[in-house]
Amino acid sequence: MDNLTYYIQQLLTGVTVGGQYALIAIGYTMVYGILRLINFAHGDIFMAAGFFMVYASATLPLYISLPLTLLLTVILGVAVERIAYKPLRQAPRMSIMISAIGVSYLLQNFATYYTGGLPRPYPKLPFIGDIIQIGSVTTSWVTIITPLLTLALVAGLVALIKYTKMGMAMRAVSRDFETAQLMGIKINNVISMTFVIGSFLAAVASVLFFSKYTTVTPTIGAMPGLKAFVAAVFGGIGSVPGAVVGAFVIGICENIIKAMGYTTFSDAFTFVLLILVLIFKPTGLFGEKTTEKV
Amino acid sequence: MKTKTKTILSAVLILLLLAAVWLADQLLPASSIVLTVLRKGAIYSLIAVSLNLLNGFTGLFSLGHAGFMLIGAYTYAILTIPVEMRDSVYMYYDGGIINFALPVPVALLLSGVLAGLFGFLIGLPVLRLKSDYLAIATLGFAEIIRALVQFDGFGPVTNGSNVLRSFPVFHSTLFPFVVSGLCIAIICLLINSSYGRAFKAIRDDEVAAEAMGINLFKHKEMALVTSAFFAGIGGALLVMFQMMVQARAFTSAMTYEILLIVVIGGIGSVTGSIIASFLFIACSEWWLRFLDSTMVINGFTVPFLRPGFRMVVFSVVIMFVVLFYRQGIMGSREFSLERIYQFCRRRFGKAGKEAENHE
């Protein structure tokens, strides 16, 4: 019986982690869908959101610091796009990817400098960190809230993409960049909007993530970032529901592997999955087929 | 300039360089920062050139270099730790299961071979992928390798996540120069051969290259294996320099750093990568060190200076290069005597002609 409780607990953790990966993965998948760019800096934006919260909540009450964190993260995301990606729009794809890596390097180094390289304790948030007891399973509210909040946000996002004018513009740009431009769509606004959404979701993910892991370090974004990216590829990059499904699969599998006692392999599993997907179904679960143009 | 004079001049220059390195070794104290920069710069040159072979010359955007270096580093360390030291190094694993030590050159070669073998295996599935997928897949492989090396079950071989040390290291700065120099020379020969031309054709247009009868997979695999081989040797040299090795250090951040060196030097330029490596190491180890310590001038404390600022300045400079100076130092050109000779002739052409007239 104890064993069962243990596995249920691990499964719940898996769902929570999956939800957090899903929120990060959406940022990757949307940017890739529109710019065909792997935004290597996205994991670091997630990290930066953690630090914004640490510093904001040191002086401000929660009802100000939380929205402020979300706002600052969004500003950072859009600023990165404007400064590092926009000038390279006509450049070969490799250059813009290198630029993304450079941004990631810069953000990590800046965070190390600003914090002195020490891990910072994340503020304790009321309510969502509280422990609850369901039957024999002990867990915290964040475990319950994360998947629900994720699904709600994703539903909202899908509706936005499907039914609003902005969403339509996004779909048009991701289908054909240049034609969309010729049709009078303001490409730069659409791209900025993509980064706004991606960064916002990353900030939400960071609040949920750190209320459980409680310390923020400058390099903490790398692993969740990579895993969320794998989730995006697994679900078919460019597809929002795909990214969410992929993230939940990865989160759950990873925690099952951890529960079985192979913690070392939980990271490796993600990448094995990535390579298997790339070999057998490079377009992912829900990805669009592309044909090579000469 | 005649070919013969060029060869002689190059040989003389190389000998002069080696002599200068040897002199530096003799004259400077062993702890001198110049020697550190020279050694590490030489090692990074090899690693950067091997990455450039993939990214710059074959157009394969690979981010798995840290993984290949890790394999080379561990192979070298595991195979050369003297038998009598094994008990203390593998203290958690009863002295490990390997009870022999190979001589340094053999182990160096083997570290390259093993890294190359891994490159071959990784290439089989991965090289079918297109640019950005290739980048993540290789990144993923590097992470898997790192996880496996740290796995406790392999402890008797890899020492798990503990440090490996006590293996033979080099004490002369000439050693990394000679080894790196030889390896880079081999890479240059490959680049200038018909294979190298095939690599460049693949980089410029894959479809056209295939139409011209180039076997895409074979050539990509060849580039990847060669690159992995030399990255492995580079990794082995790096741990010889550091005198210890731990898998934790070989993260994707290391690959990024080398990639940025390649970008600064110019994607597709061997000499560019070498120059950039020495510059990068000199800046990070030496010239920009002062940014990390507080400075007080006439009682005025210079703002911002404190540990970590160096890396911030550094990354800002790198972003500038990436955004506004995309060619890097050399672009895709090479540093060559011929070019300098032509430049001098054009620049001082008048004087040259007069001299000729006198004769």
XYZ file of C-alpha atoms in Angstrom:
653
model
C 0.000 0.000 0.000
C 2.835 2.310 0.874
C 4.307 1.487 -2.475
C 1.123 2.472 -4.269
C 0.992 5.772 -2.427
C 4.573 6.394 -3.430
C 3.841 5.772 -7.092
C 0.720 7.931 -7.043
C 2.764 10.693 -5.512
C 5.396 10.329 -8.207
C 2.737 10.310 -10.876
C 1.261 13.520 -9.491
C 4.704 15.093 -9.460
C 5.101 13.952 -13.040
C 1.881 15.649 -14.067
C 2.991 18.844 -12.332
C 6.400 18.833 -13.953
C 4.721 18.068 -17.250
C 2.505 21.113 -16.828
C 5.509 23.317 -16.194
C 7.338 21.916 -19.216
C 4.206 22.478 -21.268
C 4.119 26.176 -20.420
C 7.771 26.558 -21.404
C 7.384 24.362 -24.479
C 4.682 26.620 -25.898
C 7.203 29.437 -26.078
C 9.568 27.277 -28.093
C 6.965 25.882 -30.384
C 5.340 29.200 -31.206
C 8.623 30.939 -31.934
C 9.718 28.031 -34.066
C 6.412 28.010 -35.899
C 6.787 31.645 -36.872
C 10.500 32.376 -37.084
C 11.842 28.847 -37.697
C 14.248 29.572 -34.867
C 15.150 27.451 -31.875
C 15.102 30.097 -29.206
C 17.995 28.830 -27.107
C 17.523 31.781 -24.760
C 14.013 30.733 -23.733
C 15.218 28.626 -20.808
C 17.163 31.617 -19.564
C 14.108 33.836 -19.764
C 12.467 31.302 -17.491
C 15.453 31.630 -15.167
C 15.296 35.435 -15.305
C 11.622 35.301 -14.305
C 12.696 33.396 -11.210
C 15.182 36.112 -10.293
C 12.709 38.932 -11.000
C 10.386 37.360 -8.461
C 13.193 36.944 -5.926
C 14.175 40.594 -6.130
C 10.678 42.009 -6.533
C 9.258 40.201 -3.558
C 12.149 41.278 -1.358
C 10.667 44.760 -1.121
C 7.156 44.605 -2.545
C 4.021 42.805 -1.413
C 2.909 39.788 -3.387
C 0.015 41.450 -5.223
C 2.475 43.859 -6.809
C 5.534 41.652 -7.174
C 3.745 38.856 -9.015
C 2.289 41.001 -11.826
C 5.563 42.934 -11.924
C 7.461 39.693 -12.487
C 5.171 38.701 -15.317
C 5.504 42.154 -16.876
C 9.299 42.283 -16.593
C 9.651 38.830 -18.109
C 7.476 39.807 -21.046
C 9.541 42.970 -21.550
C 12.743 40.938 -21.428
C 11.429 38.434 -23.965
C 10.361 41.137 -26.405
C 13.596 43.068 -25.886
C 15.644 39.971 -26.705
C 13.672 39.554 -29.905
C 14.028 43.212 -30.902
C 17.729 43.450 -30.157
C 19.128 40.046 -31.016
C 16.803 38.443 -33.561
C 15.208 41.271 -35.528
C 18.427 42.588 -37.143
C 19.159 39.080 -38.387
C 15.856 38.403 -40.072
C 17.381 38.254 -43.538
C 20.528 36.436 -42.392
C 21.105 32.702 -42.820
C 19.438 30.497 -40.262
C 22.699 29.549 -38.617
C 23.463 33.180 -37.691
C 20.216 33.720 -35.871
C 20.651 30.461 -33.989
C 24.134 31.553 -32.960
C 22.669 34.852 -31.844
C 20.195 32.946 -29.670
C 23.061 31.015 -28.118
C 24.880 34.301 -27.520
C 21.839 35.742 -25.745
C 21.638 32.667 -23.566
C 25.317 33.046 -22.680
C 24.806 36.741 -21.908
C 21.754 36.211 -19.703
C 23.464 33.473 -17.718
C 26.619 35.494 -17.227
C 24.671 38.585 -16.270
C 22.648 36.627 -13.745
C 25.844 35.182 -12.289
C 27.300 38.669 -12.017
C 24.227 40.280 -10.519
C 23.583 37.592 -7.941
C 27.229 36.907 -7.196
C 26.736 33.343 -8.398
C 24.979 32.288 -5.226
C 21.714 30.383 -5.296
C 18.885 32.645 -4.139
C 15.990 31.344 -2.070
C 12.649 31.771 -3.819
C 10.023 33.580 -1.754
C 7.440 31.364 -0.185
C 4.129 31.992 -1.841
C 0.992 31.714 0.276
C -1.515 29.007 -0.476
C 0.062 27.220 -3.444
C 2.963 25.940 -1.367
C 0.646 24.579 1.350
C 0.524 20.874 1.957
C -2.721 18.990 1.496
C -3.697 15.428 2.198
C -5.865 13.446 -0.203
C -6.474 9.966 1.145
C -3.036 8.651 1.940
C -1.289 10.882 -0.558
C 0.437 13.991 0.739
C 1.031 16.722 -1.757
C 1.062 20.478 -2.105
C -1.495 22.689 -3.768
C 0.887 23.539 -6.570
C 0.703 19.919 -7.709
C -3.024 20.223 -8.170
C -3.058 23.738 -9.540
C -0.310 23.356 -12.156
C -2.012 20.939 -14.546
C -5.341 22.737 -14.250
C -3.822 26.160 -14.791
C -1.793 24.810 -17.706
C -4.837 23.371 -19.393
C -6.805 26.584 -18.832
C -4.020 28.733 -20.277
C -3.589 26.425 -23.244
C -7.315 26.451 -23.933
C -7.223 30.245 -23.850
C -4.235 30.304 -26.162
C -5.793 27.909 -28.644
C -8.918 30.055 -28.683
C -6.776 33.129 -29.251
C -5.010 31.512 -32.173
C -8.218 30.179 -33.660
C -10.707 32.978 -33.232
C -8.998 36.345 -32.949
C -7.572 38.500 -35.660
C -4.111 38.337 -34.080
C -4.332 34.559 -34.015
C -5.247 34.489 -37.660
C -2.273 36.712 -38.454
C -0.043 34.347 -36.514
C -1.250 31.375 -38.476
C -0.750 33.234 -41.712
C 2.805 34.237 -40.812
C 3.731 30.724 -39.773
C 2.345 29.358 -43.052
C 4.135 31.790 -45.311
C 6.224 34.614 -43.977
C 6.548 36.696 -47.113
C 3.058 36.321 -48.485
C 1.660 37.288 -45.110
C 3.746 40.430 -45.270
C 2.446 41.204 -48.743
C -1.095 40.786 -47.476
C -0.529 43.698 -45.125
C 0.116 41.787 -41.924
C 2.475 43.694 -39.673
C 5.041 40.958 -39.250
C 6.930 42.649 -36.435
C 3.820 43.016 -34.319
C 2.948 39.391 -34.807
C 6.434 38.263 -33.863
C 6.472 40.499 -30.803
C 3.107 39.102 -29.781
C 4.539 35.589 -30.061
C 7.352 36.519 -27.738
C 4.910 38.218 -25.346
C 2.872 35.030 -25.090
C 5.907 32.778 -24.829
C 7.589 34.845 -22.132
C 4.372 35.266 -20.186
C 3.827 31.525 -20.071
C 7.476 30.967 -19.146
C 7.023 33.397 -16.250
C 3.929 31.541 -15.047
C 5.855 28.276 -15.336
C 8.703 29.745 -13.320
C 6.383 30.776 -10.483
C 4.967 27.254 -10.352
C 8.368 25.594 -10.751
C 10.197 27.561 -8.098
C 7.460 27.337 -5.502
C 8.553 23.727 -5.408
C 12.309 23.877 -6.049
C 12.778 27.002 -3.937
C 16.249 28.097 -5.084
C 17.125 30.021 -8.225
C 20.565 29.690 -9.811
C 21.836 31.316 -13.023
C 22.022 28.043 -14.923
C 18.773 26.550 -13.712
C 16.956 27.373 -16.924
C 19.094 25.155 -19.120
C 17.665 21.747 -18.245
C 13.944 22.585 -18.093
C 14.491 24.605 -21.258
C 16.039 21.700 -23.141
C 13.386 19.300 -21.925
C 10.590 21.625 -22.885
C 12.196 21.899 -26.269
C 12.259 18.125 -26.616
C 8.589 18.149 -25.656
C 7.912 20.646 -28.420
C 9.718 18.466 -30.970
C 7.985 15.356 -29.710
C 4.570 16.934 -30.134
C 5.460 18.284 -33.546
C 7.155 21.606 -33.462
C 4.878 24.481 -34.370
C 1.836 22.803 -32.845
C 0.579 24.082 -29.472
C -1.508 21.051 -28.433
C 1.362 18.814 -29.544
C 3.778 20.613 -27.255
C 1.411 20.198 -24.313
C 0.921 16.483 -24.908
C 4.664 16.005 -25.369
C 5.416 17.898 -22.174
C 3.049 15.784 -20.104
C 4.464 12.577 -21.566
C 8.013 13.663 -20.757
C 7.154 14.926 -17.277
C 5.362 11.727 -16.320
C 7.922 9.317 -17.844
C 10.756 11.191 -16.217
C 9.237 10.905 -12.768
C 8.381 7.239 -13.230
C 12.033 6.624 -14.111
C 13.077 8.595 -11.048
C 10.654 6.611 -8.909
C 12.227 3.384 -10.107
C 15.563 4.600 -8.827
C 17.343 5.564 -12.043
C 17.638 9.276 -11.418
C 20.787 9.492 -13.557
C 18.866 8.290 -16.554
C 15.874 10.580 -16.227
C 17.678 13.307 -18.187
C 19.139 10.859 -20.656
C 15.689 9.413 -21.282
C 14.440 12.743 -22.570
C 17.179 12.893 -25.163
C 16.810 9.265 -26.172
C 13.158 10.063 -26.773
C 14.185 13.087 -28.832
C 16.464 11.038 -31.024
C 13.914 8.259 -31.478
C 11.301 10.809 -32.492
C 13.670 12.497 -34.900
C 14.544 9.185 -36.534
C 11.115 7.641 -36.808
C 8.775 10.600 -36.995
C 10.726 13.810 -37.531
C 7.545 15.852 -37.777
C 6.454 14.741 -34.304
C 2.984 13.710 -33.198
C 1.002 16.611 -34.629
C 3.548 18.305 -36.863
C 2.894 19.368 -40.419
C 4.604 17.591 -43.248
C 7.133 19.661 -45.083
C 8.604 18.992 -48.456
C 12.045 20.081 -49.428
C 12.146 22.889 -51.917
C 15.019 23.302 -54.294
C 55.780 34.415 -54.989
C 57.208 31.058 -56.017
C 55.933 27.881 -54.400
C 59.385 26.953 -53.258
C 60.037 30.242 -51.477
C 56.611 29.986 -49.904
C 57.319 26.518 -48.519
C 60.684 27.585 -47.161
C 59.215 30.735 -45.619
C 56.390 28.787 -43.982
C 58.810 26.230 -42.582
C 61.046 28.982 -41.227
C 58.076 30.736 -39.641
C 56.848 27.558 -37.980
C 60.324 26.823 -36.655
C 60.601 30.383 -35.365
C 57.242 30.048 -33.628
C 58.239 26.789 -31.977
C 61.561 28.300 -30.953
C 59.741 31.277 -29.435
C 57.443 28.936 -27.499
C 60.454 26.953 -26.327
C 62.199 30.156 -25.238
C 59.088 31.334 -23.392
C 59.069 28.000 -21.611
C 62.701 28.422 -20.565
C 62.620 32.073 -19.569
C 59.251 32.476 -17.874
C 58.434 30.989 -14.473
C 56.190 27.931 -14.659
C 53.263 29.776 -13.081
C 53.385 32.582 -15.653
C 50.039 33.603 -17.114
C 51.603 33.788 -20.583
C 52.338 30.084 -20.519
C 48.799 29.300 -19.377
C 47.397 31.345 -22.236
C 49.727 29.717 -24.751
C 48.908 26.199 -23.616
C 45.182 26.616 -23.300
C 45.069 28.659 -26.496
C 46.802 25.910 -28.440
C 44.383 23.307 -27.122
C 41.329 25.438 -27.803
C 42.643 26.108 -31.318
C 42.498 22.418 -32.098
C 39.017 22.073 -30.644
C 37.733 25.176 -32.424
C 39.206 24.087 -35.759
C 37.632 20.668 -35.401
C 34.257 22.281 -34.750
C 34.804 24.625 -37.674
C 35.356 21.627 -39.934
C 31.773 20.619 -39.191
C 30.001 23.939 -38.833
C 32.005 26.050 -41.203
C 33.212 23.747 -43.925
C 30.510 21.100 -44.122
C 27.592 23.241 -42.959
C 26.465 20.759 -40.315
C 25.314 22.725 -37.308
C 26.477 20.390 -34.583
C 26.297 21.152 -30.865
C 27.681 17.860 -29.603
C 31.289 18.849 -29.262
C 31.408 18.734 -25.481
C 30.327 15.108 -25.679
C 33.189 14.142 -27.993
C 35.658 16.042 -25.829
C 34.305 14.253 -22.797
C 34.882 10.864 -24.402
C 38.415 11.797 -25.396
C 39.156 13.229 -21.976
C 37.861 10.215 -20.089
C 39.503 7.703 -22.413
C 42.838 9.365 -21.927
C 42.465 9.714 -18.162
C 41.191 6.187 -17.600
C 43.873 4.531 -19.700
C 46.892 6.389 -18.358
C 46.422 6.564 -14.593
C 49.413 4.636 -13.224
C 48.498 1.279 -11.718
C 49.844 2.187 -8.295
C 47.656 5.323 -8.179
C 44.430 3.568 -9.086
C 43.539 2.598 -5.542
C 43.517 6.189 -4.373
C 41.728 7.574 -7.446
C 39.039 4.887 -7.563
C 38.683 4.851 -3.805
C 34.908 4.321 -3.964
C 35.176 1.505 -6.465
C 37.967 -0.669 -5.037
C 40.572 0.540 -7.468
C 38.415 0.167 -10.554
C 38.528 -2.735 -12.968
C 41.258 -1.535 -15.298
C 44.652 -2.700 -14.137
C 47.026 -1.387 -16.718
C 48.302 1.957 -17.930
C 49.065 2.795 -21.528
C 51.836 5.116 -22.705
C 50.712 8.691 -23.385
C 50.875 8.734 -27.230
C 48.877 5.509 -27.508
C 46.261 6.774 -25.069
C 46.037 10.107 -26.920
C 45.471 8.309 -30.195
C 42.921 5.989 -28.618
C 41.024 8.915 -27.118
C 40.650 10.303 -30.627
C 39.685 6.925 -32.057
C 37.027 6.306 -29.444
C 35.544 9.781 -29.886
C 35.572 9.190 -33.639
C 33.812 5.869 -33.177
C 31.114 7.562 -31.136
C 30.885 10.228 -33.812
C 30.324 7.484 -36.377
C 27.595 5.835 -34.307
C 25.887 9.141 -33.584
C 26.078 10.079 -37.231
C 24.173 7.020 -38.397
C 20.794 8.255 -37.165
C 21.460 11.975 -36.811
C 22.967 12.945 -40.140
C 19.719 12.370 -41.948
C 18.251 15.340 -40.131
C 18.130 18.899 -41.353
C 19.969 21.850 -39.844
C 18.222 22.759 -36.606
C 17.089 19.251 -35.804
C 20.675 18.158 -36.225
C 21.719 20.797 -33.702
C 19.385 19.543 -30.997
C 19.979 15.883 -31.708
C 23.737 16.290 -31.303
C 23.163 18.408 -28.205
C 21.000 15.603 -26.856
C 23.693 13.031 -27.553
C 26.258 15.069 -25.674
C 23.909 15.189 -22.695
C 23.315 11.437 -22.845
C 27.041 10.755 -22.902
C 27.504 12.995 -19.890
C 24.727 11.247 -17.981
C 26.139 7.821 -18.829
C 29.668 8.689 -17.738
C 28.351 9.909 -14.407
C 26.219 6.794 -13.919
C 27.147 4.949 -10.782
C 26.965 1.532 -12.462
C 29.921 2.418 -14.676
C 31.858 3.625 -11.653
C 34.551 0.934 -11.801
C 35.511 2.310 -15.218
C 34.598 5.996 -15.139
C 34.758 6.639 -11.397
C 31.118 7.807 -11.524
C 30.729 11.483 -10.833
C 34.029 11.663 -8.933
C 37.177 13.348 -10.137
C 39.791 11.463 -12.148
C 43.353 12.611 -11.507
C 46.986 11.501 -11.168
C 47.315 10.766 -14.874
C 50.442 11.947 -16.712
C 50.347 15.592 -17.773
C 52.640 17.730 -19.875
C 55.144 20.161 -18.431
C 56.392 21.704 -21.646
C 54.368 24.261 -23.588
C 55.793 22.762 -26.769
C 53.754 19.599 -26.284
C 50.256 21.054 -26.871
C 51.656 23.221 -29.679
C 53.158 20.278 -31.527
C 50.177 17.975 -31.049
C 47.598 20.649 -31.932
C 49.738 21.828 -34.827
C 49.992 18.343 -36.298
C 46.262 17.744 -35.914
C 45.349 21.101 -37.454
C 47.740 20.399 -40.332
C 45.937 17.120 -40.989
C 42.570 18.906 -40.917
C 43.935 21.470 -43.401
C 45.119 18.710 -45.715
C 41.650 17.182 -45.567
C 39.978 20.516 -46.273
C 42.192 21.108 -49.304
C 41.686 17.616 -50.706
C 38.872 16.568 -53.002
C 36.961 15.484 -49.903
C 37.228 19.008 -48.561
C 35.842 20.376 -51.796
C 32.959 17.935 -51.477
C 32.346 19.206 -47.919
C 32.166 22.771 -49.163
C 29.844 21.763 -51.962
C 27.522 20.165 -49.415
C 27.651 23.314 -47.318
C 26.824 25.591 -50.219
C 23.991 23.574 -51.678
C 23.101 20.108 -50.584
C 20.759 19.333 -53.418
C 23.174 20.551 -56.065
C 26.019 18.610 -54.458
C 23.975 15.433 -54.550
C 23.103 16.067 -58.177
C 26.811 16.352 -58.941
C 27.291 12.837 -57.667
C 28.560 13.521 -54.140
C 27.489 10.856 -51.698
C 25.948 13.111 -49.046
C 25.793 10.644 -46.211
C 29.298 9.324 -46.723
C 30.875 12.756 -46.766
C 28.862 14.080 -43.836
C 29.779 11.004 -41.838
C 33.415 11.508 -42.762
C 33.363 15.133 -41.609
C 31.645 14.185 -38.362
C 34.061 11.341 -37.574
C 37.107 13.492 -38.325
C 35.755 16.320 -36.241
C 34.934 13.987 -33.361
C 38.360 12.366 -33.579
C 40.175 15.667 -33.198
C 37.721 16.914 -30.581
C 38.571 13.775 -28.622
C 42.293 14.515 -28.832
C 41.531 18.126 -27.892
C 39.574 16.919 -24.875
C 42.470 14.707 -23.833
C 44.894 17.634 -24.130
C 42.533 19.809 -22.127
C 42.484 17.411 -19.176
C 46.253 17.100 -19.382
C 46.297 20.851 -18.980
C 43.788 20.848 -16.132
C 45.420 17.861 -14.428
C 42.022 16.471 -13.473
C 38.730 15.706 -15.124
C 35.135 15.588 -14.038
C 32.221 14.924 -16.379
C 30.200 17.737 -14.826
C 32.323 20.357 -16.577
C 31.493 19.168 -20.100
C 28.098 20.829 -20.413
C 26.445 22.373 -23.406
C 27.826 25.705 -22.159
C 31.261 24.438 -23.155
C 30.068 23.702 -26.687
C 28.524 27.167 -26.856
C 31.811 28.724 -25.828
C 33.695 26.915 -28.581
C 31.007 27.751 -31.093
C 31.324 31.419 -30.156
C 35.098 31.208 -30.670
C 34.483 29.811 -34.141
C 32.039 32.630 -34.861
C 34.460 35.297 -33.672
C 37.221 33.826 -35.825
C 35.006 33.531 -38.857
C 32.946 30.506 -39.828
C 34.936 28.668 -42.453
C 38.406 29.954 -41.653
C 40.972 27.710 -39.977
C 43.400 30.504 -39.172
C 40.473 32.618 -37.953
C 39.571 29.924 -35.420
C 43.165 29.751 -34.227
C 43.493 33.512 -33.816
C 40.126 33.692 -32.070
C 41.069 30.876 -29.693
C 44.195 32.638 -28.522
C 42.332 35.955 -28.267
C 39.465 34.371 -26.357
C 41.739 32.615 -23.899
C 43.992 35.647 -23.480
C 40.994 37.867 -22.762
C 39.241 35.499 -20.402
C 42.347 34.389 -18.505
C 44.490 37.450 -18.604
C 43.577 40.796 -20.176
C 40.095 41.133 -18.781
C 40.897 39.714 -15.359
C 41.018 43.187 -13.870
C 37.265 43.525 -14.450
C 36.678 40.943 -11.776
C 38.354 42.790 -8.932
C 37.384 46.041 -7.286
C 39.505 48.950 -8.403
C 40.053 52.147 -6.459
C 41.575 55.125 -8.264
C 42.341 58.118 -5.998
C 39.770 56.998 -3.485
C 37.119 56.642 -6.194
C 35.783 53.116 -6.508
C 35.152 52.244 -10.128
C 31.551 51.050 -10.340
C 30.422 47.628 -11.564
C 33.781 45.937 -11.066
C 33.283 42.798 -9.064
C 33.566 39.060 -9.705
C 31.581 38.033 -12.754
C 31.739 41.366 -14.577
C 34.394 40.027 -16.934
C 32.002 37.439 -18.317
C 29.285 40.055 -18.774
C 31.588 42.331 -20.776
C 32.703 39.297 -22.675
C 29.233 38.171 -23.636
C 28.291 41.708 -24.666
C 31.335 41.811 -26.968
C 30.350 38.454 -28.399
C 26.813 39.683 -29.044
C 28.265 42.681 -30.862
C 30.319 40.415 -33.071
C 27.347 38.175 -33.755
C 25.025 41.065 -34.587
C 27.175 43.651 -36.327
C 30.301 41.889 -37.435
C 28.952 38.611 -38.631
C 32.024 37.819 -40.691
C 34.179 37.503 -37.615
C 37.860 38.316 -37.720
C 38.718 36.452 -40.898
C 35.392 35.771 -42.593
C 35.999 32.734 -44.729
C 39.470 33.906 -45.776
C 42.694 32.434 -44.543
C 45.747 34.113 -43.156
C 48.448 33.425 -45.717
C 51.894 34.612 -46.666
C 50.755 35.052 -50.237
C 48.109 37.536 -49.174
C 50.544 39.533 -47.060
C 53.076 39.498 -49.887
C 50.483 40.782 -52.349
C 49.394 43.425 -49.872
C 52.966 44.623 -49.374
C 53.538 44.688 -53.101
C 50.476 46.787 -53.687
C 51.236 49.044 -50.780
C 54.882 49.542 -51.489
C 54.546 48.782 -55.162
C 56.287 51.915 -56.297
C 59.393 51.236 -54.251
C 59.386 47.652 -55.461
C 59.305 48.655 -59.094
C 62.133 51.101 -58.679
C 64.228 48.434 -57.052
C 63.517 46.163 -59.989
C 64.519 48.891 -62.442
C 67.846 49.318 -60.717
C 68.616 45.735 -61.327
